[in-house]
C-alpha atoms as a printed R data frame, in Angstrom:
    type eleno elety resid chain resno      x      y      z
1   ATOM     1    CA   PRO     A     1 37.420 54.786 52.994
2   ATOM     2    CA   ALA     A     2 35.271 56.951 55.204
3   ATOM     3    CA   VAL     A     3 36.618 60.170 56.664
4   ATOM     4    CA   LEU     A     4 37.044 60.139 60.434
5   ATOM     5    CA   ALA     A     5 36.126 63.529 61.865
6   ATOM     6    CA   ASP     A     6 35.206 63.055 65.528
7   ATOM     7    CA   ARG     A     7 37.479 60.195 66.693
8   ATOM     8    CA   VAL     A     8 41.177 60.796 66.329
9   ATOM     9    CA   ASP     A     9 42.453 58.484 69.031
10  ATOM    10    CA   LEU     A    10 43.869 55.833 66.645
11  ATOM    11    CA   PHE     A    11 45.720 58.529 64.739
12  ATOM    12    CA   PHE     A    12 46.964 60.025 67.996
13  ATOM    13    CA   LEU     A    13 48.253 56.607 69.056
14  ATOM    14    CA   VAL     A    14 50.196 56.267 65.789
15  ATOM    15    CA   TYR     A    15 51.490 59.810 66.114
16  ATOM    16    CA   ALA     A    16 52.539 59.288 69.738
17  ATOM    17    CA   GLY     A    17 54.085 55.877 69.050
18  ATOM    18    CA   GLU     A    18 51.829 54.142 71.605
19  ATOM    19    CA   LEU     A    19 52.015 50.706 69.983
20  ATOM    20    CA   ASP     A    20 50.490 48.589 72.741
21  ATOM    21    CA   ALA     A    21 47.486 50.899 72.974
22  ATOM    22    CA   LEU     A    22 47.238 50.963 69.155
23  ATOM    23    CA   ARG     A    23 47.218 47.140 68.953
24  ATOM    24    CA   LEU     A    24 44.490 46.970 71.582
25  ATOM    25    CA   ALA     A    25 42.415 49.690 69.908
26  ATOM    26    CA   LEU     A    26 42.683 47.976 66.516
27  ATOM    27    CA   LEU     A    27 41.535 44.689 68.080
28  ATOM    28    CA   GLN     A    28 38.573 46.435 69.713
29  ATOM    29    CA   ARG     A    29 37.627 48.552 66.681
30  ATOM    30    CA   PRO     A    30 38.792 46.796 63.503
31  ATOM    31    CA   THR     A    31 36.243 48.697 61.407
32  ATOM    32    CA   GLU     A    32 38.239 51.899 61.953
33  ATOM    33    CA   LEU     A    33 41.399 50.481 60.380
34  ATOM    34    CA   HIS     A    34 40.864 52.070 56.956
35  ATOM    35    CA   LEU     A    35 39.383 55.386 58.044
36  ATOM    36    CA   LEU     A    36 41.022 58.646 57.032
37  ATOM    37    CA   ASP     A    37 41.845 61.526 59.346
38  ATOM    38    CA   ARG     A    38 40.784 65.119 58.686
39  ATOM    39    CA   HIS     A    39 43.820 65.580 56.423
40  ATOM    40    CA   GLY     A    40 42.870 62.554 54.315
41  ATOM    41    CA   ASP     A    41 45.588 60.233 55.607
42  ATOM    42    CA   SER     A    42 45.169 56.646 56.752
43  ATOM    43    CA   LEU     A    43 46.829 55.123 59.797
44  ATOM    44    CA   LEU     A    44 49.441 53.508 57.573
45  ATOM    45    CA   HIS     A    45 50.185 56.716 55.684
46  ATOM    46    CA   LEU     A    46 50.696 58.502 59.010
47  ATOM    47    CA   ALA     A    47 52.949 55.732 60.370
48  ATOM    48    CA   ILE     A    48 55.033 55.881 57.192
49  ATOM    49    CA   ARG     A    49 55.326 59.656 57.340
50  ATOM    50    CA   ARG     A    50 56.404 59.391 60.981
51  ATOM    51    CA   VAL     A    51 59.060 56.861 59.835
52  ATOM    52    CA   ASP     A    52 57.865 54.486 62.551
53  ATOM    53    CA   THR     A    53 58.666 50.923 61.462
54  ATOM    54    CA   ALA     A    54 56.979 49.381 64.507
55  ATOM    55    CA   ALA     A    55 53.735 51.298 63.878
56  ATOM    56    CA   VAL     A    56 53.861 50.298 60.187
57  ATOM    57    CA   ARG     A    57 54.193 46.639 61.200
58  ATOM    58    CA   CYS     A    58 51.366 47.009 63.722
59  ATOM    59    CA   VAL     A    59 48.943 48.513 61.202
60  ATOM    60    CA   LEU     A    60 49.893 45.949 58.543
61  ATOM    61    CA   ALA     A    61 49.474 43.096 61.034
62  ATOM    62    CA   ALA     A    62 45.953 44.361 61.751
63  ATOM    63    CA   GLY     A    63 45.113 43.675 58.098
64  ATOM    64    CA   PHE     A    64 45.496 47.067 56.463
65  ATOM    65    CA   ASP     A    65 44.986 46.939 52.676
66  ATOM    66    CA   VAL     A    66 48.272 48.151 51.133
67  ATOM    67    CA   ASN     A    67 46.405 49.358 48.041
68  ATOM    68    CA   THR     A    68 44.413 51.951 49.999
69  ATOM    69    CA   ARG     A    69 45.047 55.492 48.790
70  ATOM    70    CA   SER     A    70 45.066 58.663 50.844
71  ATOM    71    CA   ALA     A    71 42.802 61.577 49.944
72  ATOM    72    CA   GLY     A    72 45.825 62.930 48.052
73  ATOM    73    CA   ASN     A    73 45.713 59.713 45.974
74  ATOM    74    CA   TRP     A    74 48.995 58.357 47.390
75  ATOM    75    CA   THR     A    75 49.503 54.638 47.973
76  ATOM    76    CA   PRO     A    76 51.518 53.538 51.010
77  ATOM    77    CA   MET     A    77 54.354 52.554 48.632
78  ATOM    78    CA   GLU     A    78 54.437 56.038 47.103
79  ATOM    79    CA   GLU     A    79 54.383 57.598 50.568
80  ATOM    80    CA   ALA     A    80 57.290 55.411 51.711
81  ATOM    81    CA   MET     A    81 59.339 56.193 48.604
82  ATOM    82    CA   ALA     A    82 58.758 59.923 49.111
83  ATOM    83    CA   CYS     A    83 59.906 59.639 52.741
84  ATOM    84    CA   VAL     A    84 63.097 57.859 51.704
85  ATOM    85    CA   GLN     A    85 63.829 60.485 49.080
86  ATOM    86    CA   ALA     A    86 63.193 63.298 51.567
87  ATOM    87    CA   CYS     A    87 65.478 61.711 54.164
88  ATOM    88    CA   VAL     A    88 68.259 60.795 51.746
89  ATOM    89    CA   GLY     A    89 68.257 64.266 50.208
90  ATOM    90    CA   ALA     A    90 68.526 66.001 53.590
91  ATOM    91    CA   ASP     A    91 71.574 67.074 55.636
92  ATOM    92    CA   ALA     A    92 74.417 64.723 56.456
93  ATOM    93    CA   ALA     A    93 73.893 65.005 60.225
94  ATOM    94    CA   ALA     A    94 73.967 61.756 62.189
95  ATOM    95    CA   ASP     A    95 70.310 61.964 63.268
96  ATOM    96    CA   VAL     A    96 69.237 62.579 59.661
97  ATOM    97    CA   LYS     A    97 71.273 59.560 58.515
98  ATOM    98    CA   ALA     A    98 69.553 57.436 61.151
99  ATOM    99    CA   LYS     A    99 66.173 58.677 59.940
100 ATOM   100    CA   ALA     A   100 67.147 57.829 56.345
101 ATOM   101    CA   VAL     A   101 68.021 54.278 57.419
102 ATOM   102    CA   ALA     A   102 64.686 54.017 59.253
103 ATOM   103    CA   ALA     A   103 62.833 55.334 56.179
104 ATOM   104    CA   GLN     A   104 64.488 52.654 54.053
105 ATOM   105    CA   GLN     A   105 63.430 50.044 56.591
106 ATOM   106    CA   VAL     A   106 59.828 51.333 56.393
107 ATOM   107    CA   LEU     A   107 60.020 51.143 52.591
108 ATOM   108    CA   ARG     A   108 61.199 47.514 52.826
109 ATOM   109    CA   GLU     A   109 58.247 46.673 55.103
110 ATOM   110    CA   ILE     A   110 55.778 48.257 52.686
111 ATOM   111    CA   HIS     A   111 57.438 46.585 49.696
112 ATOM   112    CA   LEU     A   112 57.197 43.183 51.376
113 ATOM   113    CA   ALA     A   113 53.525 43.785 52.229
114 ATOM   114    CA   VAL     A   114 52.769 44.754 48.611
115 ATOM   115    CA   GLN     A   115 54.556 41.629 47.334
116 ATOM   116    CA   LEU     A   116 52.580 39.385 49.696
117 ATOM   117    CA   ASP     A   117 49.346 41.078 48.648
118 ATOM   118    CA   GLU     A   118 50.148 40.502 44.964
119 ATOM   119    CA   GLN     A   119 50.968 36.856 45.631
120 ATOM   120    CA   LYS     A   120 47.566 36.416 47.310
121 ATOM   121    CA   ARG     A   121 45.806 38.149 44.425
122 ATOM   122    CA   TRP     A   122 47.640 36.049 41.851
123 ATOM   123    CA   ALA     A   123 46.803 32.842 43.721
124 ATOM   124    CA   GLY     A   124 43.130 33.802 43.484
125 ATOM   125    CA   ARG     A   125 43.340 34.560 39.744
126 ATOM   126    CA   ARG     A   126 45.753 31.820 38.716
127 ATOM   127    CA   GLU     A   127 43.190 29.174 37.774
128 ATOM   128    CA   THR     A   128 41.079 31.642 35.798
129 ATOM   129    CA   VAL     A   129 44.098 32.868 33.842
130 ATOM   130    CA   LEU     A   130 45.288 29.324 33.117
131 ATOM   131    CA   ARG     A   131 41.794 28.212 32.052
132 ATOM   132    CA   THR     A   132 41.526 31.236 29.730
133 ATOM   133    CA   LEU     A   133 44.955 30.589 28.205
134 ATOM   134    CA   ARG     A   134 44.109 26.944 27.591
135 ATOM   135    CA   SER     A   135 40.907 27.927 25.792
136 ATOM   136    CA   MET     A   136 42.680 30.349 23.432
137 ATOM   137    CA   PRO     A   137 43.838 29.264 19.990
138 ATOM   138    CA   ASP     A   138 47.556 29.152 19.229
139 ATOM   139    CA   PHE     A   139 49.096 32.560 18.577
140 ATOM   140    CA   SER     A   140 52.389 34.349 18.160
141 ATOM   141    CA   ALA     A   141 53.182 37.955 19.081
142 ATOM   142    CA   VAL     A   142 56.307 40.053 18.709
143 ATOM   143    CA   LEU     A   143 56.786 43.028 20.992
144 ATOM   144    CA   ALA     A   144 59.664 45.370 20.196
145 ATOM   145    CA   TRP     A   145 60.527 48.589 21.976
146 ATOM   146    CA   ARG     A   146 63.206 51.245 21.873
147 ATOM   147    CA   ILE     A   147 63.545 54.468 23.830
148 ATOM   148    CA   GLY     A   148 63.854 57.554 21.670
149 ATOM   149    CA   SER     A   149 63.527 61.305 21.516
150 ATOM   150    CA   TYR     A   150 62.936 63.964 18.894
151 ATOM   151    CA   MET     A   151 65.646 66.168 20.392
152 ATOM   152    CA   LEU     A   152 68.893 66.079 18.446
153 ATOM   153    CA   GLY     A   153 71.475 63.836 20.118
154 ATOM   154    CA   VAL     A   154 69.235 62.829 23.009
155 ATOM   155    CA   ALA     A   155 68.009 59.627 21.334
156 ATOM   156    CA   THR     A   156 71.572 58.361 20.941
157 ATOM   157    CA   LEU     A   157 72.322 59.094 24.582
158 ATOM   158    CA   LEU     A   158 69.095 57.451 25.770
159 ATOM   159    CA   ARG     A   159 69.646 54.313 23.700
160 ATOM   160    CA   ARG     A   160 73.120 53.981 25.173
161 ATOM   161    CA   PHE     A   161 71.833 53.750 28.761
162 ATOM   162    CA   LEU     A   162 68.223 52.612 28.500
163 ATOM   163    CA   PRO     A   163 67.078 49.167 27.380
164 ATOM   164    CA   SER     A   164 65.555 48.188 24.099
165 ATOM   165    CA   ASP     A   165 64.534 44.685 23.242
166 ATOM   166    CA   THR     A   166 62.332 42.359 21.241
167 ATOM   167    CA   CYS     A   167 60.181 39.782 22.937
168 ATOM   168    CA   LEU     A   168 58.561 36.854 21.123
169 ATOM   169    CA   THR     A   169 55.580 35.216 22.797
170 ATOM   170    CA   SER     A   170 53.750 32.225 21.419
171 ATOM   171    CA   ARG     A   171 51.340 29.550 22.482
């Protein structure tokens, strides 16, 4: 994404919560959807950080790519998870609880958008993957894993709570 230095109006609209103006601006200037502000944040990253579910929906509806990273290398999903953690770990005041609920709602929106994006990507790759699998000779593979540690006693504790399994795959 290109860095936006001289035009900050879309970012201001997200920051100010001016959704109608943001929708109109995104319709008029769709090429600016994935630009970054002077801090390296995209419109979606800013909307997430502002915990503004409506702005998140607006930017996603405009076609924002949920895999776009900020200049800090954060995906929208990572940004949303960090906002939830920050809100949940804060004071127990009523306004903070409301913000935590809103942050969880933003995270759900981002999660849904990522799932839909993956479904679209898989639909595009499905035939290629199936064709490749059909062309492969028969095979069998065993994958086994177990969580461990070199620290005395830690491995036993980890194995008690963390999964270990064996998976057999064949064609």
